[in-house]
Amino acid sequence: MENMAEEEQEEVVVVAPAQVPTSAPDSARVPAPAAPDSAPTPASTPALAPALAPAPAPALSPSPASGPDEAESKRHISIQRQLADLEKLAFVAEGDFDSSSSLNSDHLDAGNKQACPLCPKEKFRACNSHKLRRHLQNLHWKVSVEFEGYRMCICHLPCRPVKPNIIGEQISSIMGAHYHCIICSATITRRTDMLGHVRRHVNKGETKSRYIAASAAKPPTEILKEVDTDVQVCPNYSVPQKTDSYFNPKMKLNRQLIFCTLAALAEERKPLECLDAFGATGIMGLQWAKHLGNAVKVTINDLNENSVTLIQENCHLNKLKVVVDNKEKEEDDEILEGEENLGNIKVTKMDANVLMHLRSFDFIHLDPFGTSVNYLDSAFRNIRNLGIVSVTSTDISSLYAKAQHVARRHYGCNIVRTEYYKELAARIVVAAVARAAARCNKGIEVLFAVALEHFVLVVVRVLRGPTSADETAKKIQYLIHCQWCEERIFQKDGNMVEENPYRQLPCNCHGSMPGKTAIELGPLWSSSLFNTGFLKRMLFESLHHGLDDIQPLIKTLIFESECNPQSQFSVHSPSNLTKQEECGISIKTTDDTTTDNYIAQGKRKCTETITNLAKKQKTDASTEHPPFYYNIHRHSIKGMNMPKLKKFLCYLSQAGFRVSRTHFDPMGVRTDAPLMQFKSILLKYSTPTYTGGQSEGHGQSTAEDTVADRVEMSVNEKAEASSCRRW
């Protein structure tokens, strides 16, 4: 009996490196009466295989191929130093062990069939050792990635997780080949991406060969400060694919614009129910609550649990109270002492559509990752009367006509790349917002629309009632765009089909060019994009709160809304803005605003207010800024020096046209002048680049005498070249 016990102990010691489960020694005791060197009986072999099947042996490299270091023992089996180690691994990781003596051999017997340790059985069947060696060398070793003496071989095992479903299970049958990073826990499919991934590790100084498990300690965080608000961010906070709580420092202007909008709305009525539907780090809602105080009741929502936890931590960091499910969260006494004058922040974790259906708000901000069309119907369902909805769209590839099929899918409009593509994108978003509001029997008035490099921001005021909805729907029209000269005009109202729609264009390209020269874009928003009175109030709020970065942009928007470069306005105190008319409604912005002077929130407007609104919109139709703009470089003539932009604006104004600069394009000119007049004035004040050695005064007089000839020659040359290109 003592000899048998010693033999059993020897078997356990030998099988342990192969990570055999605890049930394996019990099955090994079945052939105990036999000799120690004999192979197990056939009856015991099937019992051993199921016990080895769920073992995690293929996930990590076995101890014979690993060093004494604990970090090396946690490397994936696809990471080896030599090809021989990978070949030996095939025998160690094999589920059907012939005997205990086979584990101590050199594993090079050609008669034993072994399976590939990096491929599932359904992909590569067990074969002889020479075929397995050729398979490992050609399909795994040759395409490996080398790093510090290790080779990261390609792996075909179902170990790369996919996006989990509702239950949380993972679908492994559709997974393909991938690499395991030796430094971090990343799995990457392409070899070129893996090389770049390792190179980024080297550039960051992360060259220590250690496999970091995903369930390691909490990653270090970083604290950023913006507008006197501290926010705690996770690593890779600016890469949305690598973090749950995305924070983009480039969106600072966007956050300041929205803050000024909310501050101007807070002067009309208090308190305001505000919603940040996609909180991420909560930076926007924290700025609202910290600087506006009791004037706002902020709700920050996010569907991700990690983001909700981070938002709560950022609230504690800024000494703000957190309310979760109508219960005030317990805080330390030290924090509560500094929160007496600050409002509460309610943090919710639910889908944004569900939250906006359940509760009503005065101010809603939508900033999803990509398009926001999926949330517009819910936003307008319960928005209160005369409330504000701000929409930030970051799908600029579709809005800026780089992915036209995506714009047709999301916004239902036809779009091409034009010189005024940014304003075209803003009008597309406003049209989508207007259609969503009209479906809820609500109208809108656009307060301002901004399209910059990274986003398109649209802020609208909600007007309840079917009459306002009908007036809003009438402002969605199609645009006729000439592809040769880029002249544009909105189609006339009416349902009758015109015999020749080219007659609506001011240009004569269709008569001088063969074929079809114009296309139809839209549907687009055809009315004004700015409200001058509200922008002036925003400028005052930016001065009051010390937001210096946003003031030049707001001033440009005011000039653009008035379409007059010589506009003069002053913002000294709120008394200058005591009475302003927006949407036909007199709004007081002083501190003594009462509910009697303002329409009760949540109630429909009276018939008199709606009538005043319709009359106001009709009278302001002539004073709206002209749609779209011209790029001065786009219409310049080769061989001529253009005048300075400021001087050119004065020339257009002296000619009797309304003119201003635009924030959409630094070299754009917004004017009501037709394109032919625009070009003629531009050529009139342009000078030749080379005068042929003549004197300055003589050259200038010659240029003035021959400007008409130059215009005709340039127009004829462009017409001939364009006709040749078209044929």
XYZ file of C-alpha atoms in Angstrom:
727
model
C 0.000 0.000 0.000
C 2.832 2.402 0.729
C 4.278 1.722 -2.739
C 0.944 2.446 -4.360
C 0.665 5.732 -2.482
C 4.122 6.771 -3.669
C 3.167 5.932 -7.253
C 0.034 8.096 -7.002
C 2.054 11.015 -5.669
C 4.447 10.722 -8.606
C 1.553 10.880 -11.055
C 0.142 13.988 -9.447
C 3.484 15.775 -9.558
C 3.935 15.022 -13.246
C 0.441 16.059 -14.372
C 0.440 19.321 -12.430
C 2.409 21.363 -15.029
C -0.306 20.670 -17.618
C -2.927 22.337 -15.371
C -5.007 19.172 -14.899
C -8.088 19.839 -12.742
C -8.518 18.354 -9.279
C -10.735 15.585 -10.631
C -7.846 14.185 -12.683
C -6.060 12.394 -9.792
C -9.288 10.537 -8.971
C -9.543 9.227 -12.503
C -5.856 8.378 -12.441
C -6.489 6.061 -9.500
C -8.734 3.830 -11.585
C -5.861 1.778 -13.095
C -4.045 1.590 -9.747
C -3.558 -2.194 -9.758
C -1.603 -2.013 -13.001
C 2.079 -1.258 -13.233
C 3.232 2.359 -12.902
C 4.662 2.508 -16.412
C 1.629 1.011 -18.116
C -0.814 3.143 -20.042
C -4.291 3.852 -18.656
C -7.119 1.605 -19.688
C -9.497 2.670 -22.504
C -12.289 3.023 -19.992
C -10.376 5.671 -18.070
C -9.391 7.728 -21.095
C -12.897 9.094 -21.908
C -13.287 10.069 -18.294
C -10.065 12.034 -18.406
C -10.847 14.009 -21.601
C -14.028 15.727 -20.363
C -12.227 16.785 -17.248
C -9.527 18.474 -19.297
C -11.889 20.185 -21.742
C -12.936 23.162 -19.568
C -9.442 23.672 -18.206
C -7.912 27.086 -18.995
C -4.711 25.569 -20.332
C -4.861 27.144 -23.828
C -5.317 30.629 -22.390
C -1.953 30.977 -20.642
C 1.450 29.549 -21.369
C 2.409 26.458 -19.324
C 5.128 26.494 -16.764
C 7.714 24.467 -18.775
C 7.833 27.196 -21.418
C 7.764 29.985 -18.873
C 10.426 31.442 -16.707
C 10.368 31.707 -12.970
C 8.954 35.198 -13.146
C 5.263 35.408 -12.285
C 4.617 37.902 -15.088
C 6.001 35.505 -17.664
C 3.738 32.731 -16.370
C 0.755 34.933 -17.237
C 1.702 35.401 -20.865
C -0.621 34.054 -23.499
C 0.460 30.786 -25.127
C 0.815 32.544 -28.493
C 3.788 34.537 -27.114
C 6.976 32.421 -27.219
C 10.707 32.898 -27.655
C 11.496 30.077 -30.079
C 9.645 27.865 -32.500
C 10.699 24.798 -30.500
C 8.830 26.160 -27.477
C 5.709 26.436 -29.596
C 6.173 22.862 -30.827
C 6.587 21.510 -27.297
C 3.507 23.464 -26.318
C 1.447 21.388 -28.725
C 2.143 18.262 -26.671
C 1.670 19.922 -23.286
C -1.618 21.608 -24.235
C -3.061 18.481 -25.899
C -6.149 17.162 -24.124
C -5.606 13.427 -24.745
C -2.523 12.358 -22.793
C -1.232 8.934 -23.735
C 0.604 8.342 -20.500
C 2.568 10.032 -17.815
C 5.809 9.012 -19.461
C 4.857 10.840 -22.673
C 4.973 14.161 -20.824
C 8.583 13.642 -19.854
C 9.716 12.671 -23.374
C 11.010 15.014 -26.065
C 7.597 14.936 -27.796
C 9.024 14.310 -31.229
C 7.491 10.918 -31.917
C 6.066 11.030 -35.420
C 3.564 8.326 -34.705
C 1.499 10.417 -32.248
C -1.086 12.811 -33.734
C -1.208 16.153 -32.033
C -3.444 19.228 -32.471
C -2.340 22.832 -32.924
C -2.416 24.749 -29.617
C -3.338 28.019 -31.384
C -6.165 26.699 -33.574
C -9.515 25.165 -32.603
C -10.122 21.533 -33.482
C -12.749 22.395 -36.094
C -10.206 24.588 -37.917
C -7.136 22.308 -37.786
C -7.390 18.615 -37.075
C -4.780 16.594 -35.242
C -1.934 15.416 -37.448
C 1.578 14.009 -37.302
C 4.432 15.965 -35.817
C 6.071 16.938 -39.137
C 2.804 18.328 -40.508
C 2.155 20.138 -37.251
C 5.670 21.621 -37.341
C 5.092 22.901 -40.896
C 1.708 24.336 -39.874
C 3.165 26.159 -36.885
C 6.052 27.547 -38.890
C 4.092 28.751 -41.932
C 0.791 29.879 -40.428
C 1.850 31.104 -36.987
C 5.575 31.761 -36.695
C 6.254 33.532 -40.008
C 3.513 36.126 -39.442
C 4.461 36.812 -35.826
C 5.432 40.185 -34.372
C 8.777 40.379 -32.569
C 9.333 42.402 -29.419
C 12.269 42.138 -26.968
C 13.145 38.574 -27.949
C 9.546 37.347 -27.883
C 7.359 36.434 -30.827
C 3.648 37.284 -30.705
C 2.215 34.601 -32.973
C -1.180 34.823 -34.583
C -3.906 33.096 -32.595
C -7.098 31.476 -33.913
C -8.589 30.511 -30.563
C -11.957 32.008 -29.480
C -10.294 34.172 -26.836
C -10.943 37.600 -28.350
C -14.197 38.944 -26.851
C -16.893 40.399 -29.045
C -19.518 42.964 -28.173
C -21.698 41.310 -25.486
C -25.417 40.934 -25.998
C -28.168 41.631 -23.464
C -27.449 38.480 -21.485
C -23.719 39.077 -21.487
C -22.683 35.996 -23.414
C -19.995 36.105 -26.083
C -20.222 34.754 -29.601
C -16.962 32.972 -30.362
C -17.872 31.171 -33.596
C -17.494 34.279 -35.758
C -14.084 35.289 -34.456
C -11.005 35.197 -36.705
C -7.276 35.469 -36.282
C -5.785 37.968 -33.854
C -2.662 38.886 -31.893
C -2.181 39.208 -28.131
C -0.112 42.168 -27.003
C 2.741 41.234 -24.667
C 2.567 44.591 -22.872
C -1.152 45.108 -22.382
C -4.295 42.990 -22.603
C -5.249 44.163 -26.089
C -6.175 41.778 -28.900
C -5.616 43.117 -32.420
C -6.638 41.474 -35.672
C -4.217 42.882 -38.261
C -0.457 42.562 -38.211
C 0.111 46.144 -39.370
C -2.133 47.404 -36.576
C -0.210 45.261 -34.115
C 3.097 46.746 -35.263
C 1.717 50.243 -34.802
C 0.271 49.274 -31.417
C 3.664 48.053 -30.177
C 5.359 51.138 -31.614
C 3.037 53.373 -29.622
C 3.935 51.462 -26.473
C 7.617 52.051 -27.199
C 7.067 55.774 -27.815
C 5.287 56.080 -24.474
C 8.081 54.239 -22.668
C 5.907 51.213 -21.905
C 8.499 48.599 -22.857
C 8.280 46.285 -19.866
C 7.157 42.886 -21.117
C 4.271 42.149 -18.831
C 0.753 40.974 -19.522
C -1.656 43.218 -17.636
C -4.975 41.563 -16.979
C -8.164 43.452 -17.653
C -9.276 42.968 -14.058
C -6.215 44.714 -12.635
C -6.233 47.640 -10.242
C -8.181 50.792 -10.994
C -6.459 52.811 -13.724
C -4.966 56.141 -12.725
C -7.065 59.209 -13.402
C -6.186 62.755 -14.340
C -7.829 65.962 -13.141
C -8.409 68.698 -15.724
C -9.724 72.199 -15.129
C -11.994 74.177 -17.435
C -13.793 77.409 -16.549
C -13.099 76.968 -12.806
C -14.571 73.465 -12.906
C -12.465 70.427 -12.044
C -13.182 67.206 -13.865
C -11.642 63.806 -13.341
C -10.961 61.899 -16.571
C -9.829 58.366 -17.333
C -6.770 57.411 -19.385
C -7.243 57.815 -23.143
C -10.072 60.264 -22.379
C -9.814 61.845 -25.831
C -10.183 58.533 -27.731
C -13.834 57.411 -27.696
C -12.960 53.838 -28.719
C -10.721 53.345 -25.665
C -12.744 54.894 -22.863
C -16.309 54.936 -21.595
C -16.181 58.576 -20.456
C -15.167 60.618 -23.478
C -13.815 64.125 -22.922
C -12.819 66.267 -25.901
C -10.805 69.418 -25.066
C -11.473 70.731 -28.586
C -15.174 71.113 -27.739
C -14.493 73.920 -25.276
C -16.137 76.518 -27.524
C -19.179 74.297 -27.824
C -19.538 74.039 -24.043
C -19.126 77.780 -23.572
C -21.735 78.577 -26.231
C -24.232 76.300 -24.531
C -23.422 77.796 -21.131
C -24.084 81.337 -22.426
C -27.352 80.104 -23.941
C -28.502 78.656 -20.651
C -27.394 81.757 -18.742
C -29.446 83.953 -21.071
C -32.464 81.679 -20.658
C -32.067 81.752 -16.868
C -32.658 85.519 -16.924
C -36.160 84.910 -18.308
C -37.441 82.458 -15.692
C -36.142 80.639 -12.658
C -35.582 77.873 -11.789
C -34.884 75.931 -14.984
C -35.083 72.170 -15.368
C -31.971 71.371 -17.437
C -30.868 68.063 -18.910
C -27.489 66.951 -20.172
C -28.636 63.769 -21.888
C -25.146 62.391 -22.550
C -23.032 63.343 -19.572
C -19.821 61.277 -20.084
C -17.608 63.055 -17.523
C -20.382 65.501 -16.532
C -18.292 68.585 -17.301
C -21.144 70.491 -18.932
C -23.696 69.920 -16.178
C -21.096 70.718 -13.525
C -20.431 74.096 -15.137
C -24.153 74.848 -15.189
C -24.662 74.033 -11.519
C -21.448 75.635 -10.289
C -21.807 79.007 -12.031
C -25.595 79.437 -12.218
C -26.359 78.078 -8.748
C -29.987 77.874 -7.700
C -31.217 79.283 -11.013
C -30.980 75.818 -12.578
C -31.855 72.282 -11.548
C -29.392 70.109 -13.410
C -29.927 66.491 -14.403
C -26.971 64.590 -15.877
C -27.744 61.310 -17.574
C -25.632 58.551 -19.056
C -26.346 54.941 -19.898
C -22.870 53.655 -19.047
C -22.378 52.624 -15.434
C -18.713 53.675 -15.362
C -19.634 57.134 -16.616
C -22.305 57.506 -13.944
C -19.757 56.632 -11.261
C -17.290 59.134 -12.712
C -19.961 61.850 -12.799
C -20.704 61.307 -9.125
C -17.008 61.506 -8.282
C -16.697 64.760 -10.247
C -19.658 66.179 -8.326
C -17.873 65.419 -5.060
C -14.691 66.919 -6.486
C -16.498 70.222 -7.144
C -18.340 70.106 -3.775
C -21.781 69.647 -5.282
C -24.619 67.578 -3.875
C -25.639 64.446 -5.754
C -29.223 63.232 -5.840
C -29.809 59.684 -7.051
C -33.406 58.457 -7.358
C -34.806 61.404 -5.388
C -32.543 60.571 -2.448
C -29.664 62.751 -1.451
C -26.462 60.790 -1.347
C -24.615 60.720 1.959
C -21.677 63.060 2.075
C -19.004 63.989 4.545
C -19.657 66.917 6.854
C -16.763 68.832 5.367
C -18.244 68.680 1.875
C -21.723 69.634 3.015
C -20.471 72.854 4.589
C -19.278 74.151 1.224
C -22.456 73.221 -0.645
C -24.938 75.540 0.998
C -25.192 77.991 -1.906
C -24.924 75.452 -4.722
C -27.761 73.557 -6.367
C -28.227 69.837 -6.408
C -27.299 67.642 -9.342
C -29.439 64.655 -10.149
C -27.529 61.800 -11.778
C -29.538 59.198 -13.689
C -28.620 56.018 -15.517
C -31.095 55.263 -18.278
C -31.634 55.617 -21.982
C -31.929 59.244 -23.070
C -35.134 58.598 -25.032
C -36.778 57.013 -21.992
C -35.749 59.851 -19.686
C -37.038 62.564 -22.031
C -40.360 60.721 -22.349
C -40.751 60.443 -18.578
C -39.873 64.009 -17.554
C -40.357 67.506 -18.924
C -37.526 70.041 -19.119
C -36.950 73.702 -19.929
C -33.541 73.112 -21.505
C -32.260 69.956 -23.205
C -28.821 69.441 -24.648
C -28.146 66.515 -26.975
C -24.550 65.595 -27.731
C -24.395 61.919 -28.738
C -21.447 60.311 -30.451
C -22.371 60.905 -34.100
C -25.789 61.917 -35.355
C -28.574 63.060 -33.036
C -31.595 62.315 -35.247
C -32.496 59.281 -33.114
C -33.212 61.486 -30.083
C -35.031 64.469 -31.604
C -38.557 63.064 -31.337
C -38.131 62.320 -27.636
C -36.590 65.738 -26.992
C -39.581 67.606 -28.436
C -42.152 65.337 -26.836
C -42.068 66.887 -23.349
C -40.094 70.112 -23.822
C -41.884 72.996 -22.154
C -43.247 75.996 -23.973
C -40.584 78.523 -24.988
C -37.906 76.097 -23.830
C -34.636 75.602 -25.669
C -33.218 72.509 -27.326
C -29.538 72.486 -28.308
C -28.258 69.792 -30.652
C -24.583 69.017 -31.278
C -23.861 66.791 -34.269
C -20.368 65.373 -34.692
C -21.031 63.267 -37.798
C -19.238 65.813 -39.948
C -18.232 63.253 -42.574
C -21.854 62.976 -43.678
C -22.836 66.592 -43.050
C -19.812 67.946 -44.918
C -20.633 65.780 -47.965
C -17.783 63.305 -47.523
C -20.249 60.431 -47.042
C -23.300 61.482 -49.055
C -25.081 58.127 -48.681
C -24.943 58.473 -44.880
C -26.495 61.951 -45.064
C -29.287 60.551 -47.217
C -29.840 57.732 -44.716
C -29.810 59.853 -41.545
C -31.256 63.177 -42.693
C -33.143 62.190 -45.845
C -31.507 64.858 -47.990
C -29.378 65.082 -51.083
C -26.055 66.880 -50.610
C -22.871 67.581 -52.562
C -19.641 69.359 -51.712
C -19.966 73.095 -52.312
C -18.111 76.225 -51.313
C -20.742 76.878 -48.635
C -20.788 73.281 -47.320
C -20.627 74.279 -43.645
C -23.745 76.430 -43.785
C -25.352 73.694 -45.850
C -24.628 71.258 -42.998
C -26.143 73.637 -40.436
C -29.318 74.027 -42.498
C -29.587 70.242 -42.865
C -29.519 69.782 -39.086
C -32.030 72.606 -38.546
C -34.362 71.017 -41.099
C -34.184 67.692 -39.245
C -34.912 69.470 -35.954
C -37.829 71.363 -37.516
C -39.410 68.177 -38.882
C -39.105 66.483 -35.488
C -40.749 69.472 -33.778
C -43.555 69.621 -36.346
C -44.361 65.951 -35.721
C -45.029 66.914 -32.093
C -47.215 69.925 -33.081
C -44.478 72.359 -32.154
C -42.642 75.030 -34.078
C -39.124 76.350 -33.682
C -37.236 79.589 -33.923
C -33.517 79.244 -34.594
C -31.501 81.236 -32.075
C -28.153 80.478 -33.700
C -26.395 77.772 -35.699
C -22.636 77.219 -35.626
C -20.615 74.883 -37.851
C -16.935 74.603 -37.015
C -14.250 72.035 -37.741
C -15.358 69.338 -35.308
C -19.085 69.855 -34.770
C -22.330 71.467 -35.865
C -24.288 73.171 -33.065
C -27.929 74.202 -33.489
C -29.921 75.964 -30.744
C -33.661 76.484 -31.204
C -36.526 77.831 -29.112
C -39.686 75.730 -28.987
C -43.067 77.284 -29.861
C -46.019 75.094 -28.974
C -49.112 74.871 -31.143
C -50.082 73.607 -34.612
C -49.963 77.100 -36.101
C -46.312 77.472 -35.203
C -45.664 73.971 -36.494
C -47.230 74.847 -39.857
C -45.189 78.039 -40.150
C -42.038 76.077 -39.363
C -42.790 73.367 -41.922
C -43.199 75.970 -44.668
C -39.583 77.073 -44.185
C -38.176 73.706 -45.283
C -37.442 73.976 -48.990
C -35.214 72.582 -51.703
C -32.191 74.404 -53.097
C -31.190 74.713 -56.759
C -27.407 74.720 -57.093
C -25.456 75.442 -60.293
C -22.459 73.142 -60.620
C -20.523 75.505 -62.895
C -20.600 78.889 -61.193
C -21.973 77.674 -57.800
C -24.866 80.113 -57.885
C -27.741 79.015 -55.681
C -31.346 79.872 -54.916
C -34.199 78.307 -52.974
C -37.099 76.960 -54.990
C -40.268 78.998 -55.089
C -43.213 78.010 -52.949
C -45.928 75.987 -54.572
C -46.684 72.467 -55.708
C -46.904 73.154 -59.448
C -44.164 71.638 -61.592
C -42.258 74.239 -63.560
C -41.478 73.672 -67.201
C -37.950 75.049 -66.902
C -36.635 75.216 -63.312
C -33.336 76.686 -64.569
C -35.113 80.023 -64.978
C -35.038 80.486 -61.212
C -31.231 80.683 -61.179
C -29.774 84.174 -61.724
C -26.936 82.755 -63.838
C -27.108 81.789 -67.533
C -24.963 78.662 -67.362
C -27.716 76.417 -68.696
C -28.025 78.465 -71.862
C -24.280 78.633 -72.552
C -23.298 75.149 -71.372
C -24.447 71.850 -72.863
C -26.342 69.342 -70.784
C -27.726 69.640 -67.273
C -25.886 72.202 -65.179
C -27.836 72.350 -61.903
C -28.811 69.905 -59.182
C -31.408 69.921 -56.439
C -30.185 69.846 -52.836
C -32.156 69.410 -49.685
C -34.621 69.652 -48.115
C -32.997 72.478 -46.150
C -33.945 75.187 -43.682
C -34.540 78.319 -45.744
C -35.095 80.939 -43.039
C -32.737 82.825 -40.748
C -30.054 81.054 -38.723
C -29.500 83.757 -36.091
C -31.456 85.838 -33.604
C -29.692 89.126 -32.977
C -31.403 89.934 -29.674
C -30.595 86.577 -28.116
C -26.982 86.729 -29.327
C -26.528 90.113 -27.656
C -27.802 88.670 -24.404
C -25.353 85.798 -24.795
C -22.533 88.291 -25.272
C -23.516 90.061 -22.065
C -23.517 86.748 -20.174
C -20.075 85.890 -21.548
C -18.783 89.234 -20.281
C -20.486 88.710 -16.928
C -18.953 85.258 -16.378
C -15.538 86.119 -17.839
C -15.611 83.795 -20.866
C -13.069 85.592 -23.017
C -12.514 82.753 -25.472
C -16.065 82.768 -26.807
C -16.599 86.530 -27.136
C -14.986 86.971 -30.605
C -17.174 84.195 -32.017
C -20.363 85.677 -30.545
C -19.475 89.106 -31.956
C -18.966 87.562 -35.378
C -22.367 85.888 -35.093
C -23.987 89.236 -34.233
C -22.408 90.953 -37.230
C -23.446 88.030 -39.402
C -27.040 88.140 -38.165
C -27.322 91.852 -38.931
C -25.342 91.481 -42.165
C -23.692 94.851 -41.709
C -19.932 95.214 -41.112
C -20.437 98.671 -39.557
C -22.760 97.424 -36.797
C -22.342 99.153 -33.491
C -23.723 97.776 -30.288
C -22.878 98.139 -26.631
C -23.453 95.793 -23.742
C -22.980 97.631 -20.477
C -25.690 96.442 -18.136
C -28.887 94.410 -18.166
C -30.911 97.591 -18.218
C -29.997 98.027 -21.876
C -31.731 94.729 -22.606
C -34.879 95.208 -20.558
C -37.269 94.644 -23.436
C -36.454 92.558 -26.449
C -38.810 90.923 -28.846
C -38.132 87.344 -29.772
C -40.718 85.283 -31.578
C -43.134 88.202 -31.279
C -43.018 88.018 -27.473
C -41.720 90.723 -25.180
C -39.163 89.212 -22.811
C -37.749 90.979 -19.773
C -34.221 90.081 -18.756
C -33.802 92.124 -15.574
C -33.635 90.647 -12.096
C -37.223 91.670 -11.288
C -38.680 89.261 -13.808
C -41.915 87.799 -12.501
C -44.190 85.075 -13.687
C -46.905 87.635 -14.405
C -44.804 89.226 -17.143
C -44.008 85.883 -18.695
C -46.179 83.106 -20.000
C -46.578 80.286 -17.515
C -44.269 77.467 -18.464
C -45.884 74.248 -19.656
C -49.064 75.989 -20.943
C -50.025 76.710 -24.517
C -49.746 80.221 -25.853
C -52.876 82.221 -26.285
C -54.340 83.027 -29.702
C -53.166 86.639 -29.518
C -49.547 85.585 -29.005
C -49.686 83.227 -31.975
C -51.147 85.957 -34.177
C -48.389 88.363 -33.129
C -45.829 85.700 -33.919
C -47.150 85.203 -37.444
C -47.172 88.954 -38.095
C -43.660 89.311 -36.665
C -42.318 86.579 -38.922
C -43.852 88.172 -42.009
C -42.454 91.632 -41.229
C -38.986 90.254 -40.420
C -38.744 88.303 -43.669
C -37.163 91.274 -45.446
C -34.704 91.979 -42.621
C -33.312 88.442 -42.401
C -29.711 87.916 -43.333
C -29.165 86.594 -46.878
C -28.684 82.842 -47.115
C -25.247 81.387 -47.842
C -21.994 83.122 -48.684
C -19.279 83.372 -51.355
C -15.634 82.487 -50.938
C -13.451 85.289 -52.220
C -10.663 82.906 -53.243
C -13.051 80.642 -55.115
C -14.111 83.440 -57.476
C -10.764 85.160 -57.948
C -9.228 85.521 -61.403
C -5.852 84.082 -62.253
C -3.215 86.762 -62.690
C -5.040 89.345 -60.562
C -4.350 90.403 -56.984
C -7.504 90.561 -54.892
C -8.166 93.496 -52.581
C -8.026 93.045 -48.832
C -11.123 91.458 -47.383
C -12.038 94.459 -45.230
C -11.727 96.809 -48.194
C -13.752 94.484 -50.376
C -16.546 94.488 -47.794
C -16.564 98.284 -47.931
C -16.718 98.209 -51.733
C -19.756 95.933 -51.642
C -21.415 98.088 -49.008
C -20.788 101.239 -51.051
C -22.428 99.522 -54.011
C -25.651 99.246 -51.990
C -25.502 95.607 -50.919
C -25.784 94.115 -47.463
C -22.506 92.446 -46.542
C -20.719 90.876 -43.590
C -18.141 88.247 -42.767
C -19.175 84.769 -41.707
C -17.896 82.350 -39.084
C -18.441 79.423 -41.473
C -15.472 80.445 -43.632
C -12.676 82.889 -42.714
C -12.536 84.035 -46.350
C -16.298 83.942 -46.870
C -18.489 86.973 -47.592
C -22.198 86.912 -46.791
C -24.047 89.302 -49.088
C -27.302 89.691 -50.964
C -25.461 90.633 -54.154
C -25.872 88.227 -57.087
C -22.817 86.280 -58.148
C -22.289 88.335 -61.315
C -22.276 91.583 -59.342
C -19.980 89.984 -56.763
C -17.481 89.014 -59.467
C -17.647 92.340 -61.240
C -16.889 94.309 -58.065
C -14.113 91.864 -57.174
C -12.509 92.282 -60.597
C -12.970 96.027 -60.597
C -10.790 96.476 -57.516
C -8.267 93.750 -58.348
C -4.850 94.655 -59.767
C -2.640 92.662 -62.156
C 0.174 90.677 -60.568
C 2.697 91.852 -63.241
C 2.641 95.271 -64.971
C 5.478 94.619 -67.436
C 7.961 97.109 -65.943
C 5.629 100.096 -66.271
C 5.262 102.726 -63.631
C 2.794 102.239 -60.817
C 0.401 105.010 -61.822
C 0.478 104.119 -65.511
C -0.059 100.472 -64.627
C -3.068 101.287 -62.533
C -4.689 103.391 -65.252
C -4.027 100.689 -67.799
C -5.574 98.109 -65.532
C -8.694 100.252 -65.125
C -9.006 100.729 -68.897
C -8.636 97.080 -69.779
C -10.608 95.535 -66.901
C -13.642 94.954 -69.110
C -11.532 93.148 -71.703
C -9.966 91.008 -69.003
C -13.402 90.098 -67.626
C -14.657 89.030 -71.036
C -11.518 87.034 -71.800
C -11.550 85.265 -68.433
C -15.255 84.411 -68.716
C -14.827 83.093 -72.270
C -11.773 81.026 -71.331
C -13.588 79.469 -68.376
C -16.624 78.701 -70.510
C -14.518 77.009 -73.204
C -12.518 75.021 -70.657
C -15.615 73.890 -68.799
C -17.359 72.835 -72.015
C -14.292 70.825 -73.044
C -14.146 69.142 -69.668
C -17.845 68.284 -69.833
C -17.557 66.694 -73.293
